[in-house]
mmCIF file of C-alpha atoms in Angstrom:
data_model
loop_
_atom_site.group_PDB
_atom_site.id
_atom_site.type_symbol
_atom_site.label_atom_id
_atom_site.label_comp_id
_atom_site.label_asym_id
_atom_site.label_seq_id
_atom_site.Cartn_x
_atom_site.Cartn_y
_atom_site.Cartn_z
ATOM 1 C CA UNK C 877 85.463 45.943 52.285
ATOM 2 C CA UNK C 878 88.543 46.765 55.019
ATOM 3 C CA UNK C 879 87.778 47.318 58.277
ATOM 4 C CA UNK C 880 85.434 50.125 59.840
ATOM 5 C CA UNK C 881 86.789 52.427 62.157
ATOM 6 C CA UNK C 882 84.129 53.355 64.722
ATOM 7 C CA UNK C 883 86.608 55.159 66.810
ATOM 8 C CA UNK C 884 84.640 58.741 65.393
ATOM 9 C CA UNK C 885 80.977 57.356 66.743
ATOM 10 C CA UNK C 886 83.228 56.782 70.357
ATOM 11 C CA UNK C 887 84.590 60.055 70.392
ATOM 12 C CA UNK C 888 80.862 61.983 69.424
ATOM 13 C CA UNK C 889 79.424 59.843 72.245
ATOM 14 C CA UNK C 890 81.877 60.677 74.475
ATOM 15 C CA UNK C 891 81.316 64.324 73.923
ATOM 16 C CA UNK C 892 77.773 63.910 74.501
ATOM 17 C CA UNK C 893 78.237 62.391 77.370
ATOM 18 C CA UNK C 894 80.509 65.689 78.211
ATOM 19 C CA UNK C 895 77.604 67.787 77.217
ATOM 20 C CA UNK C 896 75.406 66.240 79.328
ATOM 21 C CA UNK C 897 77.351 66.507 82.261
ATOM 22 C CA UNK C 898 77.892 70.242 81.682
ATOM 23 C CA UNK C 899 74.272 71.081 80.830
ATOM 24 C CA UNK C 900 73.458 71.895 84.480
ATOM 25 C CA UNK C 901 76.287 73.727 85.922
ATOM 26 C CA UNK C 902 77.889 74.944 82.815
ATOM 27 C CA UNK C 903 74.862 75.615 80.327
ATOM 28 C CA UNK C 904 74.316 78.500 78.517
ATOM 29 C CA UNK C 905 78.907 79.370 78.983
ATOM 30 C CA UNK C 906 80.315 79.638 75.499
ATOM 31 C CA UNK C 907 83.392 76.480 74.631
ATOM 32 C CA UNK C 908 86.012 79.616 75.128
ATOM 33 C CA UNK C 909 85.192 80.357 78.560
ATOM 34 C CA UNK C 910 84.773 76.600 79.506
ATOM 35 C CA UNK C 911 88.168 76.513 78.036
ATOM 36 C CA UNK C 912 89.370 79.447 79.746
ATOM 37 C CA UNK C 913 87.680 77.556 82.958
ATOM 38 C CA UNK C 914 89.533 74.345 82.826
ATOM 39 C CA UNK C 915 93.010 76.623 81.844
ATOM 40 C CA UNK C 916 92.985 78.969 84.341
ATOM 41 C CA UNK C 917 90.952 77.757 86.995
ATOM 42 C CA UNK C 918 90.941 73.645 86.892
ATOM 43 C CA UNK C 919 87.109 73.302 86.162
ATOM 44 C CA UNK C 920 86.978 70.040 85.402
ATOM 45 C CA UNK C 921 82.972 68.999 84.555
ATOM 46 C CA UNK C 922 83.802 65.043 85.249
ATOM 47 C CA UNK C 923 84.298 66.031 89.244
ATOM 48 C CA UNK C 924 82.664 69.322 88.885
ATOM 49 C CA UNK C 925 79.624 67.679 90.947
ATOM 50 C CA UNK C 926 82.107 65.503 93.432
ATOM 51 C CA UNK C 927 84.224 68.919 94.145
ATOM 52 C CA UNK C 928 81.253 71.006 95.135
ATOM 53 C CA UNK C 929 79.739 67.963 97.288
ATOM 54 C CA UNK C 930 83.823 68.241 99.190
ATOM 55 C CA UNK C 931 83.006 71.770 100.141
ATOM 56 C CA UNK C 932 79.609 71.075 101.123
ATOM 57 C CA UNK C 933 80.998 68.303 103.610
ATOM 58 C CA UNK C 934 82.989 70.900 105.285
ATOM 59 C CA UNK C 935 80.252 72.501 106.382
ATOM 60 C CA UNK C 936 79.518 70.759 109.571
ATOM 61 C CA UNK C 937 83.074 72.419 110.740
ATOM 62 C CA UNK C 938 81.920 75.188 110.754
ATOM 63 C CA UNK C 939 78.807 75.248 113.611
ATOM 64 C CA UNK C 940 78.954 78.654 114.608
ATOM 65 C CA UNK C 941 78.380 80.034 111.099
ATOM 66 C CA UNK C 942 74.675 79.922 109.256
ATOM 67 C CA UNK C 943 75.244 79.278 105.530
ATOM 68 C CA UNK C 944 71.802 80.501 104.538
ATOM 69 C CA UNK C 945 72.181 78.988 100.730
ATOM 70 C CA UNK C 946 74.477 75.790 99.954
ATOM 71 C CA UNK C 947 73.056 75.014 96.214
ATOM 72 C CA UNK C 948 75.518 73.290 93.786
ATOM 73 C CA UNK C 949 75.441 76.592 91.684
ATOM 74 C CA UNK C 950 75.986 78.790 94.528
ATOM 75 C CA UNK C 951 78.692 76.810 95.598
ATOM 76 C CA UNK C 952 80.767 76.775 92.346
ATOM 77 C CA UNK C 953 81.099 80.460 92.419
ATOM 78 C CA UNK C 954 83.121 80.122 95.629
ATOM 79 C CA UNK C 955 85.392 76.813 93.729
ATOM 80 C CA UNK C 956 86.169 79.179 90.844
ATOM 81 C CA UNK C 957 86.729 82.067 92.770
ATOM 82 C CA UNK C 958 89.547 79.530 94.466
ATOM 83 C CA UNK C 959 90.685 78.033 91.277
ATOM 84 C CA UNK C 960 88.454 74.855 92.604
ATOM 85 C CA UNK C 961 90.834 75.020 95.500
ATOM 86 C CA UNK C 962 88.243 73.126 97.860
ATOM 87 C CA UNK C 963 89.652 74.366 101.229
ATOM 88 C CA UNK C 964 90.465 77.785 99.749
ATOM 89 C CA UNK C 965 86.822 77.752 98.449
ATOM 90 C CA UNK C 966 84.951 76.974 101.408
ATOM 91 C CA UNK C 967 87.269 78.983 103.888
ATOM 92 C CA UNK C 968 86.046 81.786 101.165
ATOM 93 C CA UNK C 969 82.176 80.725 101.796
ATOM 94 C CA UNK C 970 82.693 80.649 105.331
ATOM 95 C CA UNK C 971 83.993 84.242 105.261
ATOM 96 C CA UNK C 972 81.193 85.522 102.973
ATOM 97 C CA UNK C 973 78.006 84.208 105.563
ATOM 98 C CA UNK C 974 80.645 84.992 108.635
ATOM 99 C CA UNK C 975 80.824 88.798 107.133
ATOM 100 C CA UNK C 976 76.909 88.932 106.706
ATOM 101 C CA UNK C 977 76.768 87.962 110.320
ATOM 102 C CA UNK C 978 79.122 89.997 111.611
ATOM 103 C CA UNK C 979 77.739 92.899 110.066
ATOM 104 C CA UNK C 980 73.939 93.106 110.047
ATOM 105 C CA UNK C 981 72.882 95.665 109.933
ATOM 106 C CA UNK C 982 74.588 96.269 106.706
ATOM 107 C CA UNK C 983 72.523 93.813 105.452
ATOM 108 C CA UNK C 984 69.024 94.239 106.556
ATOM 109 C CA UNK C 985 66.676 95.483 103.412
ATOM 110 C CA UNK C 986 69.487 94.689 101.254
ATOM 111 C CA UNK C 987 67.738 95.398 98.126
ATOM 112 C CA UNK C 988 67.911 97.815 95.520
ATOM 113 C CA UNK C 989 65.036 100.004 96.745
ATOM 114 C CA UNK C 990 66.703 100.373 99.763
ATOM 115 C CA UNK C 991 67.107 104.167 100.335
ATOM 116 C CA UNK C 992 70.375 104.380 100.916
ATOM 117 C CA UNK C 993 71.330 101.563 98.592
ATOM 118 C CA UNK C 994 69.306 103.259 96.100
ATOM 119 C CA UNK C 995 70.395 106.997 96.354
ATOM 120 C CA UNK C 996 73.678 105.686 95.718
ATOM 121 C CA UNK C 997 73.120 103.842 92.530
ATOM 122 C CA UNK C 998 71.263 106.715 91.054
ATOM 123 C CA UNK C 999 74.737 108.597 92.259
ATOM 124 C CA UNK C 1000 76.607 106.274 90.047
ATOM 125 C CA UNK C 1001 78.065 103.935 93.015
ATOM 126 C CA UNK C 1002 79.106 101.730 91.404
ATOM 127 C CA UNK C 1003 79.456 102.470 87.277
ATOM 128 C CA UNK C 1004 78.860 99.347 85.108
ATOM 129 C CA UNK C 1005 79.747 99.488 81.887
ATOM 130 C CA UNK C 1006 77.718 97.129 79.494
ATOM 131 C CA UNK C 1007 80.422 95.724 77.201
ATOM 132 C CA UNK C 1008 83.152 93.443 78.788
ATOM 133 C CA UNK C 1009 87.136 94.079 77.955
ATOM 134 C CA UNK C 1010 89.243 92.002 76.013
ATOM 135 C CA UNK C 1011 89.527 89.320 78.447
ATOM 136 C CA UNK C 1012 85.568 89.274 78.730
ATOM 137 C CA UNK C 1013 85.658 91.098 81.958
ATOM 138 C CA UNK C 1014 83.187 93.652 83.526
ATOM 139 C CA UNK C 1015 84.210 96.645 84.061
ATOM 140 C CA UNK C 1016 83.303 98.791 87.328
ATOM 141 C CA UNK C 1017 83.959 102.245 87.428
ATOM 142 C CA UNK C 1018 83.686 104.598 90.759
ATOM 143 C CA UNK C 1019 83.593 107.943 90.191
ATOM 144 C CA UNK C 1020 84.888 109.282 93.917
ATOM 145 C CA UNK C 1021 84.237 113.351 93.809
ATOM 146 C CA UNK C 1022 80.656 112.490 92.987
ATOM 147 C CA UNK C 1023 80.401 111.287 96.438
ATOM 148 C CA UNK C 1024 77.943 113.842 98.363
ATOM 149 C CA UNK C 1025 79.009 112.514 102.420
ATOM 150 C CA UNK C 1026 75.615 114.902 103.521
ATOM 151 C CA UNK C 1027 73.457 112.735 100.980
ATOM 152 C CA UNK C 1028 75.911 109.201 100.909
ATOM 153 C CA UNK C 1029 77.401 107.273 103.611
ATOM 154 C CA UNK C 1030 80.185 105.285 102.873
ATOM 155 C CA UNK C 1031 78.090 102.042 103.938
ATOM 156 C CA UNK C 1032 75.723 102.741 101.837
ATOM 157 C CA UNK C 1033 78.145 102.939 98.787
ATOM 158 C CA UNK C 1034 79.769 99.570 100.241
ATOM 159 C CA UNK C 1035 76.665 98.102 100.279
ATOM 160 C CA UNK C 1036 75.278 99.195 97.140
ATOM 161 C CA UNK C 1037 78.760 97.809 95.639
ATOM 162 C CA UNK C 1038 78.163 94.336 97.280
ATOM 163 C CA UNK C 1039 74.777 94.690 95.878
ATOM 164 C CA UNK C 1040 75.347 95.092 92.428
ATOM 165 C CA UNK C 1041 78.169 92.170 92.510
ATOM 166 C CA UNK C 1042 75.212 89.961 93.945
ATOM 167 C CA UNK C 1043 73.701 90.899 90.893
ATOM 168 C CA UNK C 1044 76.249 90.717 88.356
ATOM 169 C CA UNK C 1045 77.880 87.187 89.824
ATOM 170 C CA UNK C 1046 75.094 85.358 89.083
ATOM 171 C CA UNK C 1047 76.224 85.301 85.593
ATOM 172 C CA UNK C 1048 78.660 82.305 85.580
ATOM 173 C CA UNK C 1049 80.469 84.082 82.464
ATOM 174 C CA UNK C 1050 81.815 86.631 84.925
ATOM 175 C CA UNK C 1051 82.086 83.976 87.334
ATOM 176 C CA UNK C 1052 85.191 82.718 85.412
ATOM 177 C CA UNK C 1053 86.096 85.898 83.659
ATOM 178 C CA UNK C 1054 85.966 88.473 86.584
ATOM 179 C CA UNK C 1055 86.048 91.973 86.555
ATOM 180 C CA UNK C 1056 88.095 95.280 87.039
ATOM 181 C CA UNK C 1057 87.915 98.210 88.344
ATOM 182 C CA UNK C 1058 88.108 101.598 88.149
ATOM 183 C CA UNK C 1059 88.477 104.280 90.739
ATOM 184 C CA UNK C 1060 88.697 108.068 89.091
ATOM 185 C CA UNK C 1061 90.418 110.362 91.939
ATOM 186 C CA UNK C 1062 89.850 113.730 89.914
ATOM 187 C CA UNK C 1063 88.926 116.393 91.497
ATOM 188 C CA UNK C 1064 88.415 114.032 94.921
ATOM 189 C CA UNK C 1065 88.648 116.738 97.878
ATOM 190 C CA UNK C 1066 91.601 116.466 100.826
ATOM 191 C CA UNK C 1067 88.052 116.674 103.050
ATOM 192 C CA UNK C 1068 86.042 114.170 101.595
ATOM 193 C CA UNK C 1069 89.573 111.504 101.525
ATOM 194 C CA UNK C 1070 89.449 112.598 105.816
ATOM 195 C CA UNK C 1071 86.053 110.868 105.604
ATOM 196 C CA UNK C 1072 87.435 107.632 104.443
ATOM 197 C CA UNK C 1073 88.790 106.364 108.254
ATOM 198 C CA UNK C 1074 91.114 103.270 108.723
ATOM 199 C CA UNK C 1075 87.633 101.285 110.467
ATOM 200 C CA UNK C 1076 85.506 101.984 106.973
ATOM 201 C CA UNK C 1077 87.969 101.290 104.660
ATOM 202 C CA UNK C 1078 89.067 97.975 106.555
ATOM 203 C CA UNK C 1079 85.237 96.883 106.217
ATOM 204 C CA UNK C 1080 85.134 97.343 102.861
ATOM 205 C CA UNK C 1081 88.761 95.599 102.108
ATOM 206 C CA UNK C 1082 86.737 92.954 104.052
ATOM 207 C CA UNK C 1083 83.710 92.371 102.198
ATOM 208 C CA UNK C 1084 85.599 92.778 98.943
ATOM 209 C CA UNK C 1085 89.039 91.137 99.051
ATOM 210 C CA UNK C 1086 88.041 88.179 102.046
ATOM 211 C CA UNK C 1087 84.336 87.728 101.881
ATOM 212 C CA UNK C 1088 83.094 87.463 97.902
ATOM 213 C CA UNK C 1089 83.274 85.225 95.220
ATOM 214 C CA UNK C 1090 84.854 87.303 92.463
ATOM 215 C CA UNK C 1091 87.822 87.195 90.357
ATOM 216 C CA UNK C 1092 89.389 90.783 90.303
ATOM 217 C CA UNK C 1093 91.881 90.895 87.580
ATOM 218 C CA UNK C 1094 93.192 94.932 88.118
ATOM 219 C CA UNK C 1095 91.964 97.485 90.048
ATOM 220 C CA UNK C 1096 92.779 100.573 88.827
ATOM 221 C CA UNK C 1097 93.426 104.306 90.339
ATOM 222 C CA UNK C 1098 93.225 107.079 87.995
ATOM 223 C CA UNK C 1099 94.184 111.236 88.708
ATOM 224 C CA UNK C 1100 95.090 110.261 92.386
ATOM 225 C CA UNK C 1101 96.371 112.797 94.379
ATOM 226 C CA UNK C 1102 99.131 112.511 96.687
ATOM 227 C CA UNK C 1103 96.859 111.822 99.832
ATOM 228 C CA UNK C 1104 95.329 108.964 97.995
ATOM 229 C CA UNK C 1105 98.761 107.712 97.909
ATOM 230 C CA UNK C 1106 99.187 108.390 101.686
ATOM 231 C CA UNK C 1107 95.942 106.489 101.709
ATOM 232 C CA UNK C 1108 96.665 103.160 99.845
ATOM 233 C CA UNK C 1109 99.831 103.203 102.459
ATOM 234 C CA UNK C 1110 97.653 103.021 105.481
ATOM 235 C CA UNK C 1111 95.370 100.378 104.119
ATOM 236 C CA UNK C 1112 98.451 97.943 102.346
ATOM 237 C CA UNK C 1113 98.722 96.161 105.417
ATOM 238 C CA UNK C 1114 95.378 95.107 105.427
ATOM 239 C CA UNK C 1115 95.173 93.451 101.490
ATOM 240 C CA UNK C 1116 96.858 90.123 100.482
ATOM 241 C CA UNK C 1117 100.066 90.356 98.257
ATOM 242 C CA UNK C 1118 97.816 88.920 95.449
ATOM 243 C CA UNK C 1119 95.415 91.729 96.075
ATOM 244 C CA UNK C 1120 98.517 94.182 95.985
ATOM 245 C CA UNK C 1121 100.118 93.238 92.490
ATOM 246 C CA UNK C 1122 96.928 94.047 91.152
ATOM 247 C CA UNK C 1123 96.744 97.694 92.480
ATOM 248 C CA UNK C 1124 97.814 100.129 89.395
ATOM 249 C CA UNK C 1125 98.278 103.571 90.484
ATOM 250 C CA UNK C 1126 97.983 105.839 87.434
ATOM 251 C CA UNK C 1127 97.797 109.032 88.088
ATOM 252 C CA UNK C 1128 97.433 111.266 84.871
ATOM 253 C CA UNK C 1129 99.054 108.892 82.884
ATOM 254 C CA UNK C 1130 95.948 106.898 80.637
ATOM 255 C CA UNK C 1131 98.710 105.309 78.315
ATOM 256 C CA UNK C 1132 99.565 103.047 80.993
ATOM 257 C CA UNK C 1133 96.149 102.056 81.676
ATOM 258 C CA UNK C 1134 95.490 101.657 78.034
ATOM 259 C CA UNK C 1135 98.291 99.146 77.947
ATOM 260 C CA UNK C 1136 95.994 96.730 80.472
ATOM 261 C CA UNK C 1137 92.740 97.882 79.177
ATOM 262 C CA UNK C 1138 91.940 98.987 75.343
ATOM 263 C CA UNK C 1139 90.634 102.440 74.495
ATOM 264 C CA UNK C 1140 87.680 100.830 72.747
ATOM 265 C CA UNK C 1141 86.498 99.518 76.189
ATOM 266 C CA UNK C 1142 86.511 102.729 77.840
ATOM 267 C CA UNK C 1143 84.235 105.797 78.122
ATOM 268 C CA UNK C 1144 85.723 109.145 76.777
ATOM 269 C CA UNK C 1145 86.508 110.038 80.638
ATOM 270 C CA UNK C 1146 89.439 107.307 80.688
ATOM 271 C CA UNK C 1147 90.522 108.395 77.099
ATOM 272 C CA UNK C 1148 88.298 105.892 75.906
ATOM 273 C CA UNK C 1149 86.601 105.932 72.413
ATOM 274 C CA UNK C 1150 82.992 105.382 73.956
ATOM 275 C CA UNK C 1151 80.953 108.148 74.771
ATOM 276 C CA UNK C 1152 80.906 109.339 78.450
ATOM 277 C CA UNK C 1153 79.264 107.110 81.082
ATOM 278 C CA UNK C 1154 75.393 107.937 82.049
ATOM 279 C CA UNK C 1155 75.742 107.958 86.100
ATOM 280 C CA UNK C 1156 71.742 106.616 85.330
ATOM 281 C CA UNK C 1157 72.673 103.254 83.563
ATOM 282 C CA UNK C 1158 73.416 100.743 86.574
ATOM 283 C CA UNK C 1159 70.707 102.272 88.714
ATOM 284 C CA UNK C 1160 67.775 101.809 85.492
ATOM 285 C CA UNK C 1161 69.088 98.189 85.421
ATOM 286 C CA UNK C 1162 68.365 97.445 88.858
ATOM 287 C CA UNK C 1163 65.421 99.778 89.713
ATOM 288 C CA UNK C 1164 63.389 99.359 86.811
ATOM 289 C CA UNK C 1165 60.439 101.471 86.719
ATOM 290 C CA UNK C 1166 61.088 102.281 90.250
ATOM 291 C CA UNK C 1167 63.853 104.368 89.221
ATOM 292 C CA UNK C 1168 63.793 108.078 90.096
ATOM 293 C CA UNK C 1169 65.815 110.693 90.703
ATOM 294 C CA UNK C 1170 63.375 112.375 93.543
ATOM 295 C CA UNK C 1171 64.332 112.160 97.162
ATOM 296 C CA UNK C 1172 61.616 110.195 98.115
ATOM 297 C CA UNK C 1173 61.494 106.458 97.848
ATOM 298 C CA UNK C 1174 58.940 104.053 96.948
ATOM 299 C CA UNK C 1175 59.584 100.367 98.201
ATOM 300 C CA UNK C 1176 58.635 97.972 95.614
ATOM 301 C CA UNK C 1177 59.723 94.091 95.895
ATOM 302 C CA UNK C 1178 63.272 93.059 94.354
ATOM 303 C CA UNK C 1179 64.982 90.156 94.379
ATOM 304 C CA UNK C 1180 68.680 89.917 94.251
ATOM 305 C CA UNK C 1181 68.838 86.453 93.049
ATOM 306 C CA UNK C 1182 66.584 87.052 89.826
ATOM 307 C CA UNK C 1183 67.456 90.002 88.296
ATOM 308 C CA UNK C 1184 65.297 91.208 85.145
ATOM 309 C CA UNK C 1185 67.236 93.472 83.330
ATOM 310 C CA UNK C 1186 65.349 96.362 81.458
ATOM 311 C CA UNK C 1187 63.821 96.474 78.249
ATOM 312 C CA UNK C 1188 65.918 99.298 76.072
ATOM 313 C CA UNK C 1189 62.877 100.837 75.469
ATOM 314 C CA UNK C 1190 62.498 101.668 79.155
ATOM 315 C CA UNK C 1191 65.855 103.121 79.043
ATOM 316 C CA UNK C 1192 64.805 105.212 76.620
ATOM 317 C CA UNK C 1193 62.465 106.758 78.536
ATOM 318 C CA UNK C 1194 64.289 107.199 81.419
ATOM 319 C CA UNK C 1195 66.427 110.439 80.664
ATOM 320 C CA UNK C 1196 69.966 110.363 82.709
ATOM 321 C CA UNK C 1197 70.873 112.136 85.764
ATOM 322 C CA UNK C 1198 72.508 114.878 85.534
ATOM 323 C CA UNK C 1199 75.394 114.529 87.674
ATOM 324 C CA UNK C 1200 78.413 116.749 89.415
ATOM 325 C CA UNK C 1201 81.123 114.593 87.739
ATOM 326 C CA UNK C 1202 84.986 114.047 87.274
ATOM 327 C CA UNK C 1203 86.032 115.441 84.398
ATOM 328 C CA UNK C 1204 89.023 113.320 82.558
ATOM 329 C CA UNK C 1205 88.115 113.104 79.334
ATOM 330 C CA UNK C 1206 91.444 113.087 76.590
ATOM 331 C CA UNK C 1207 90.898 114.110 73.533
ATOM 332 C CA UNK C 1208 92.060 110.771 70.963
ATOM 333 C CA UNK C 1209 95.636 111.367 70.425
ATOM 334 C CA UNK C 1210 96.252 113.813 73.037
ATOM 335 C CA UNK C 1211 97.398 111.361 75.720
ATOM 336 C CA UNK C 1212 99.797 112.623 78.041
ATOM 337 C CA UNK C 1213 102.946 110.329 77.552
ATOM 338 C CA UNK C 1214 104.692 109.432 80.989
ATOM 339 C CA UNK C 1215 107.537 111.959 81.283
ATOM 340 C CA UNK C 1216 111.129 111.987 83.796
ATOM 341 C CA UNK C 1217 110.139 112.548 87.432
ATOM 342 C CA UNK C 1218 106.635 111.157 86.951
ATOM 343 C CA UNK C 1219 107.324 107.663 87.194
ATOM 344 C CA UNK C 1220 106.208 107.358 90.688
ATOM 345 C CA UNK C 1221 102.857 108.809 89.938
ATOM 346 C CA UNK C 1222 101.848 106.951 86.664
ATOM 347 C CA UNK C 1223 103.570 103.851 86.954
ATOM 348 C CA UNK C 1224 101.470 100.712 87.615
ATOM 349 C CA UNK C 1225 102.417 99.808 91.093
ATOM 350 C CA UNK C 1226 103.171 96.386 90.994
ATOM 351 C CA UNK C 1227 102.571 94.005 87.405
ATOM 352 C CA UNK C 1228 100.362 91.256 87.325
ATOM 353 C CA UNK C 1229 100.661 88.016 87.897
#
């Protein structure tokens, strides 16, 4: 008998060993997005324990700041929303608890049954869709004529934003893949754009872009008119040039947006082959049976850390809202194609990275 290789038993225990190592921090992530994690964002799981502990050291820097949750799991959020980056990453979780302490009042009953958090989820602020892209990103939509400024503030849509990410982060699939967004202009008033002052609009460039652990791979403007352009020029100044390359300005033109995200993603008001969103769907998620779409509140317990999603036979009782909307929807095949003098208007803005 020759001799016995054993170098296949080496390499299964090494893999278990692997396995074991990722069973706490990376359970439950399918091997493509662990791939996509060590690829794109340097997640290694042999220092994934020694990189979170550097971040936690840093803490003690940082005295005038109270980080109210410093868990290894919370903490790796921040690493991949750095690339693992540990001075980008804790600079990051700095920001976050600095934001919540800067603004508090923001943040007081900052829970889904929250009245103004909650009038503006039933309003569709924000739009999740259920199904991720091709890149395995969720997909945000905003829907900006439906917002009613004598029943809405603008806080309470920021805050009902930074709610639902709270929610939706926990998930460390998104944690790697990230998410996009999209902001429908149609039929978004000259008055109601007055509404949306330098001060607000810096808060919530803020809490998004400086102050929260997510990967935003496009946002996305669609039917903008020409003050939202005016717009985007006052607030430039205030985003990061990484922020900026992944602004696309639209306008009418959904081939271009098709080219970054596929019709079979997208709801029939993007010229999408799903059927059009149900302004209900985010707000059942996250209120449960205490969803209504009365003007009076109940306050019932909810905890943003342990979100139970609901069953789809509550859904099914729950008939949608019927909502003032914006009304995009393209017929398949009936997309208008980019034509000379529009290129301004439809053009992505900058490419990606």
């Amino acid at each position: 008998m020759g001799p016995v290789s054993f170098l296949p038993k080496y390499q299964k225990l090494s893999s278990l060993r692997d396995l074991a190592k990722m069973t706490h921090l990376q359970a439950g992530l399918s091997p493509e997005t662990i791939e996509k994690a060590r690829l794109e964002l340097n997640e290694n799981p042999d220092v994934l324990h020694q990189d979170i502990q550097q971040v936690r050291d840093m803490i003690i820097t940082r005295p005038d700041i109270g980080f109210l949750r410093t868990d290894d799991a919370f903490i790796l959020r921040f690493l991949r929303a750095r690339k693992f980056h540990q001075a980008d990453a804790f600079r990051l979780l700095a920001q976050y608890f600095q934001y919540r302490q800067l603004n508090l009042d923001m943040f007081k009953n900052f829970k889904a049954d929250d009245p103004g958090i909650k009038r503006a989820l039933i309003d569709g602020f924000p739009g999740v869709l259920e199904n991720r892209d091709h890149y395995g990103r969720k997909i945000l939509l905003l829907f900006a004529a439906n917002w009613d400024q004598s029943r809405n503030s603008f806080t309470d849509i920021l805050r009902a934003i930074l709610l639902s990410l709270e929610v939706l982060i926990e998930d460390p699939e998104l944690q790697i893949s990230g998410f996009i967004l999209i902001i429908d202009w149609s039929n978004f008033s000259f008055k109601q754009a007055s509404k949306l002052t330098p001060s607000i609009l810096k808060l919530a460039i803020e809490g998004l872009q400086d102050s929260f652990p997510a990967r935003f791979g496009g946002v996305h403007f669609v039917n903008q008119p020409w003050y939202i352009h005016a717009l985007y020029t006052l607030i430039k100044p205030f985003l990061k040039d990484k922020t900026r390359k992944r602004i696309f300005l639209h306008g009418n033109n959904l081939n271009s947006l098709h080219q970054l995200i596929h019709p079979e993603f997208l709801p029939s008001e993007f010229g999408g082959t799903l059927p059009p969103y149900d302004m209900g769907t985010w707000a059942r998620t996250l209120l449960g049976p205490d969803y209504s779409d009365e003007n009076d509140y109940t306050h019932t317990s909810y905890n943003t850390m342990h979100v139970k999603h609901t069953s789809s036979s509550l859904e099914r009782e729950c008939s949608p809202k019927p909502m003032k909307r914006s009304q995009s929807v393209v017929e398949a095949g009936t997309l208008k194609h980019e034509e000379k003098g529009e290129n301004e208007n439809t053009q992505p803005l900058l490419a990606l990275d």
